[in-house]
């Protein structure tokens, strides 16, 4: 998924069972997007939210949301950060991943496959949901400026540019202790990616990685994903 400068959205990918998660051509005034496994969420400039795709667990039931400043989406749930620092969530809640109603002072949210992560204004992190690989063990983290949630891992960027991670590490997706000068991280199913301050990218694991360049074009690390034609300016 890509948001163009004038608020429209472009998409590529497998439409699978016909649920329509790439049917975003009619969207307008979009400020941010989030892509789950089988659904796509768009945050509009007026703080409302739209969604398309599979809605088996109500993960697309975002039509009543207002005052949203950031969205996150995972396999079967959708999370929204409200302007007052509280959080809302809809979708599958078998593991408590939507139990975010008590959160306050949140500045950023991230959604893993079955867990949800919130970055607080004081640099600490909270998490709810499945914790069988320790992906919610973030209670000791401090000085965090950005978080990302993969399927089974949680990653945090610290103010000093170093990175911390917890969760499944079968493919080395949590081996980030040596990273420095990092300004942003992203987490996939089996891999973790970090962007350095000089614009270079550090990556570990498999599957594909997408990068937005400063000129508005897009690159991808998987030759099966053809995004070079995109221009998001």
Tab-separated table of C-alpha atoms in Angstrom:
chain	number	residue	atom	x	y	z
A	1	UNK	CA	0.000	0.000	0.000
A	2	UNK	CA	1.131	3.537	-0.686
A	3	UNK	CA	-0.374	6.932	0.127
A	4	UNK	CA	0.175	9.554	-2.548
A	5	UNK	CA	0.802	13.194	-1.684
A	6	UNK	CA	-2.723	14.249	-2.663
A	7	UNK	CA	-4.348	11.664	-0.389
A	8	UNK	CA	-5.170	8.854	-2.790
A	9	UNK	CA	-3.930	5.290	-2.287
A	10	UNK	CA	-2.271	2.701	-4.534
A	11	UNK	CA	-1.960	-1.013	-3.837
A	12	UNK	CA	-0.412	-4.197	-5.171
A	13	UNK	CA	-0.636	-7.735	-3.888
A	14	UNK	CA	-2.553	-10.969	-3.882
A	15	UNK	CA	-6.292	-10.362	-3.509
A	16	UNK	CA	-6.603	-13.946	-2.323
A	17	UNK	CA	-10.162	-14.970	-1.524
A	18	UNK	CA	-11.713	-11.885	-3.111
A	19	UNK	CA	-12.213	-10.025	0.159
A	20	UNK	CA	-11.086	-6.854	-1.594
A	21	UNK	CA	-8.289	-5.603	0.631
A	22	UNK	CA	-6.696	-3.887	-2.373
A	23	UNK	CA	-9.911	-2.062	-3.308
A	24	UNK	CA	-8.671	1.350	-2.218
A	25	UNK	CA	-8.909	3.197	-5.539
A	26	UNK	CA	-11.846	5.305	-4.414
A	27	UNK	CA	-10.260	6.497	-1.176
A	28	UNK	CA	-9.586	10.218	-0.864
A	29	UNK	CA	-8.036	12.525	1.743
A	30	UNK	CA	-6.022	9.676	3.273
A	31	UNK	CA	-3.252	10.704	5.657
A	32	UNK	CA	-1.981	7.267	6.711
A	33	UNK	CA	-2.609	3.606	5.916
A	34	UNK	CA	-2.094	0.321	7.698
A	35	UNK	CA	-2.209	-3.120	6.118
A	36	UNK	CA	-3.267	-6.229	7.981
A	37	UNK	CA	-3.026	-9.723	6.552
A	38	UNK	CA	-6.413	-9.568	4.869
A	39	UNK	CA	-7.682	-6.017	5.390
A	40	UNK	CA	-6.540	-2.455	4.780
A	41	UNK	CA	-7.183	0.570	6.973
A	42	UNK	CA	-7.011	4.233	6.002
A	43	UNK	CA	-6.854	7.241	8.306
A	44	UNK	CA	-8.502	10.272	6.761
A	45	UNK	CA	-7.298	13.825	7.260
A	46	UNK	CA	-10.404	14.605	9.304
A	47	UNK	CA	-9.595	11.905	11.869
A	48	UNK	CA	-12.118	9.349	10.662
A	49	UNK	CA	-11.150	5.870	9.476
A	50	UNK	CA	-12.095	3.626	6.542
A	51	UNK	CA	-11.365	-0.055	5.989
A	52	UNK	CA	-11.795	-2.720	3.315
A	53	UNK	CA	-11.177	-6.432	3.187
A	54	UNK	CA	-11.954	-9.420	5.322
A	55	UNK	CA	-14.176	-8.570	8.280
A	56	UNK	CA	-14.647	-11.987	9.882
A	57	UNK	CA	-13.874	-10.682	13.370
A	58	UNK	CA	-15.097	-7.104	12.903
A	59	UNK	CA	-11.623	-5.782	12.150
A	60	UNK	CA	-13.114	-3.394	9.579
A	61	UNK	CA	-15.756	-1.962	11.924
A	62	UNK	CA	-14.080	1.421	12.237
A	63	UNK	CA	-16.807	3.608	10.761
A	64	UNK	CA	-17.691	5.204	14.105
A	65	UNK	CA	-14.147	6.198	14.996
A	66	UNK	CA	-13.357	9.921	15.200
A	67	UNK	CA	-10.423	11.973	16.414
A	68	UNK	CA	-7.918	9.307	15.324
A	69	UNK	CA	-4.309	10.364	14.708
A	70	UNK	CA	-2.691	6.982	13.886
A	71	UNK	CA	-3.834	3.503	12.907
A	72	UNK	CA	-2.247	0.059	13.026
A	73	UNK	CA	-3.499	-3.235	11.603
A	74	UNK	CA	-2.555	-6.843	11.977
A	75	UNK	CA	-3.939	-10.213	10.977
A	76	UNK	CA	-7.373	-9.899	12.497
A	77	UNK	CA	-7.478	-6.652	14.492
A	78	UNK	CA	-7.263	-2.911	13.986
A	79	UNK	CA	-5.989	-0.318	16.437
A	80	UNK	CA	-6.537	3.422	16.505
A	81	UNK	CA	-4.729	6.090	18.515
A	82	UNK	CA	-7.002	8.923	19.581
A	83	UNK	CA	-5.895	12.538	19.800
A	84	UNK	CA	-6.180	12.501	23.594
A	85	UNK	CA	-3.703	9.628	23.923
A	86	UNK	CA	-6.268	6.891	24.458
A	87	UNK	CA	-6.587	3.845	22.197
A	88	UNK	CA	-9.422	1.932	20.543
A	89	UNK	CA	-9.339	-1.501	18.926
A	90	UNK	CA	-11.676	-3.833	17.050
A	91	UNK	CA	-11.388	-7.371	15.763
A	92	UNK	CA	-10.229	-10.703	17.118
A	93	UNK	CA	-9.657	-10.537	20.872
A	94	UNK	CA	-9.015	-14.170	21.788
A	95	UNK	CA	-5.695	-13.258	23.368
A	96	UNK	CA	-6.692	-9.868	24.784
A	97	UNK	CA	-5.019	-7.924	21.988
A	98	UNK	CA	-7.936	-5.475	21.895
A	99	UNK	CA	-7.931	-4.798	25.653
A	100	UNK	CA	-6.500	-1.300	25.305
A	101	UNK	CA	-9.354	0.699	26.822
A	102	UNK	CA	-7.382	1.601	29.941
A	103	UNK	CA	-4.338	2.945	28.095
A	104	UNK	CA	-3.550	6.660	28.453
A	105	UNK	CA	-0.760	9.024	27.360
A	106	UNK	CA	-0.036	6.899	24.282
A	107	UNK	CA	1.868	8.526	21.401
A	108	UNK	CA	2.145	5.580	18.982
A	109	UNK	CA	0.564	2.146	18.513
A	110	UNK	CA	1.702	-1.003	16.725
A	111	UNK	CA	-0.130	-4.245	16.015
A	112	UNK	CA	1.460	-7.686	15.904
A	113	UNK	CA	-0.300	-10.830	14.806
A	114	UNK	CA	-1.965	-11.395	18.174
A	115	UNK	CA	-0.611	-8.552	20.317
A	116	UNK	CA	-0.823	-4.768	20.510
A	117	UNK	CA	1.905	-2.376	21.600
A	118	UNK	CA	1.646	1.203	22.811
A	119	UNK	CA	4.418	3.770	23.219
A	120	UNK	CA	3.774	6.144	26.106
A	121	UNK	CA	4.745	9.814	26.236
A	122	UNK	CA	7.341	9.116	28.913
A	123	UNK	CA	9.216	6.661	26.673
A	124	UNK	CA	7.938	3.505	28.336
A	125	UNK	CA	5.999	0.809	26.476
A	126	UNK	CA	2.883	-1.244	27.211
A	127	UNK	CA	1.646	-4.373	25.456
A	128	UNK	CA	-1.332	-6.723	25.587
A	129	UNK	CA	-2.205	-9.968	23.852
A	130	UNK	CA	-0.453	-13.247	23.138
A	131	UNK	CA	2.862	-13.522	24.932
A	132	UNK	CA	3.957	-17.088	24.234
A	133	UNK	CA	7.281	-15.918	22.774
A	134	UNK	CA	7.755	-13.027	25.197
A	135	UNK	CA	6.675	-10.409	22.666
A	136	UNK	CA	4.807	-8.487	25.369
A	137	UNK	CA	7.731	-8.367	27.813
A	138	UNK	CA	8.376	-4.665	27.333
A	139	UNK	CA	7.671	-3.436	30.858
A	140	UNK	CA	11.315	-2.637	31.570
A	141	UNK	CA	11.892	-0.580	28.421
A	142	UNK	CA	12.667	3.132	28.849
A	143	UNK	CA	13.789	5.935	26.558
A	144	UNK	CA	11.871	4.516	23.591
A	145	UNK	CA	10.931	6.852	20.725
A	146	UNK	CA	9.316	4.405	18.256
A	147	UNK	CA	7.917	0.880	18.364
A	148	UNK	CA	7.100	-1.794	15.800
A	149	UNK	CA	5.331	-5.124	16.147
A	150	UNK	CA	5.950	-8.145	13.981
A	151	UNK	CA	4.000	-11.373	14.058
A	152	UNK	CA	5.860	-12.677	17.084
A	153	UNK	CA	8.298	-9.914	18.063
A	154	UNK	CA	8.260	-6.351	19.390
A	155	UNK	CA	10.980	-3.842	18.513
A	156	UNK	CA	11.791	-0.455	20.003
A	157	UNK	CA	14.059	2.391	18.917
A	158	UNK	CA	15.747	4.177	21.796
A	159	UNK	CA	16.488	7.892	21.900
A	160	UNK	CA	20.199	7.177	21.481
A	161	UNK	CA	19.621	5.330	18.187
A	162	UNK	CA	20.065	1.833	19.546
A	163	UNK	CA	17.394	-0.843	19.266
A	164	UNK	CA	15.829	-3.397	21.613
A	165	UNK	CA	13.667	-6.390	20.736
A	166	UNK	CA	11.777	-9.194	22.458
A	167	UNK	CA	9.908	-12.217	21.146
A	168	UNK	CA	10.540	-15.099	18.780
A	169	UNK	CA	14.098	-15.109	17.482
A	170	UNK	CA	14.159	-18.282	15.407
A	171	UNK	CA	15.380	-16.409	12.319
A	172	UNK	CA	17.442	-13.799	14.145
A	173	UNK	CA	14.689	-11.182	13.952
A	174	UNK	CA	15.551	-9.977	17.452
A	175	UNK	CA	19.317	-9.770	16.902
A	176	UNK	CA	19.404	-5.974	16.940
A	177	UNK	CA	21.685	-5.330	19.906
A	178	UNK	CA	24.529	-4.150	17.690
A	179	UNK	CA	22.499	-1.631	15.717
A	180	UNK	CA	23.346	2.068	16.155
A	181	UNK	CA	22.254	5.299	14.534
A	182	UNK	CA	18.736	3.947	13.926
A	183	UNK	CA	15.863	6.397	13.420
A	184	UNK	CA	13.033	4.012	12.542
A	185	UNK	CA	12.240	0.292	12.663
A	186	UNK	CA	9.670	-1.972	11.015
A	187	UNK	CA	8.872	-5.587	11.806
A	188	UNK	CA	7.604	-8.295	9.476
A	189	UNK	CA	6.576	-11.881	10.036
A	190	UNK	CA	10.102	-13.252	10.345
A	191	UNK	CA	12.336	-10.195	10.016
A	192	UNK	CA	13.145	-6.759	11.391
A	193	UNK	CA	14.314	-3.706	9.460
A	194	UNK	CA	16.033	-0.554	10.678
A	195	UNK	CA	16.587	2.739	8.884
A	196	UNK	CA	19.803	4.524	9.792
A	197	UNK	CA	20.170	8.270	10.032
A	198	UNK	CA	22.220	8.316	6.826
A	199	UNK	CA	19.356	6.746	4.853
A	200	UNK	CA	20.801	3.255	4.582
A	201	UNK	CA	18.815	0.192	5.653
A	202	UNK	CA	19.692	-2.712	7.939
A	203	UNK	CA	17.604	-5.879	7.557
A	204	UNK	CA	17.480	-9.404	8.956
A	205	UNK	CA	15.384	-12.390	7.987
A	206	UNK	CA	13.231	-13.325	5.006
A	207	UNK	CA	10.127	-12.345	3.051
A	208	UNK	CA	10.036	-8.816	1.579
A	209	UNK	CA	10.905	-5.281	2.616
A	210	UNK	CA	9.619	-2.042	1.117
A	211	UNK	CA	11.292	1.360	1.335
A	212	UNK	CA	10.044	4.872	0.543
A	213	UNK	CA	12.791	7.035	-0.958
A	214	UNK	CA	13.136	10.780	-0.429
A	215	UNK	CA	12.146	11.424	-4.053
A	216	UNK	CA	8.784	9.712	-3.524
A	217	UNK	CA	9.613	6.496	-5.351
A	218	UNK	CA	9.426	3.061	-3.754
A	219	UNK	CA	11.860	0.142	-3.736
A	220	UNK	CA	11.383	-3.470	-2.637
A	221	UNK	CA	13.848	-6.159	-1.589
A	222	UNK	CA	11.784	-9.012	-3.023
A	223	UNK	CA	12.005	-9.258	-6.846
A	224	UNK	CA	8.443	-10.556	-6.815
A	225	UNK	CA	7.193	-7.180	-5.610
A	226	UNK	CA	7.310	-4.674	-8.443
A	227	UNK	CA	6.980	-1.209	-6.909
A	228	UNK	CA	9.565	0.770	-8.836
A	229	UNK	CA	6.778	2.237	-10.971
A	230	UNK	CA	5.174	3.877	-7.959
A	231	UNK	CA	5.698	7.572	-7.434
A	232	UNK	CA	4.085	8.821	-4.243
A	233	UNK	CA	4.884	12.512	-4.651
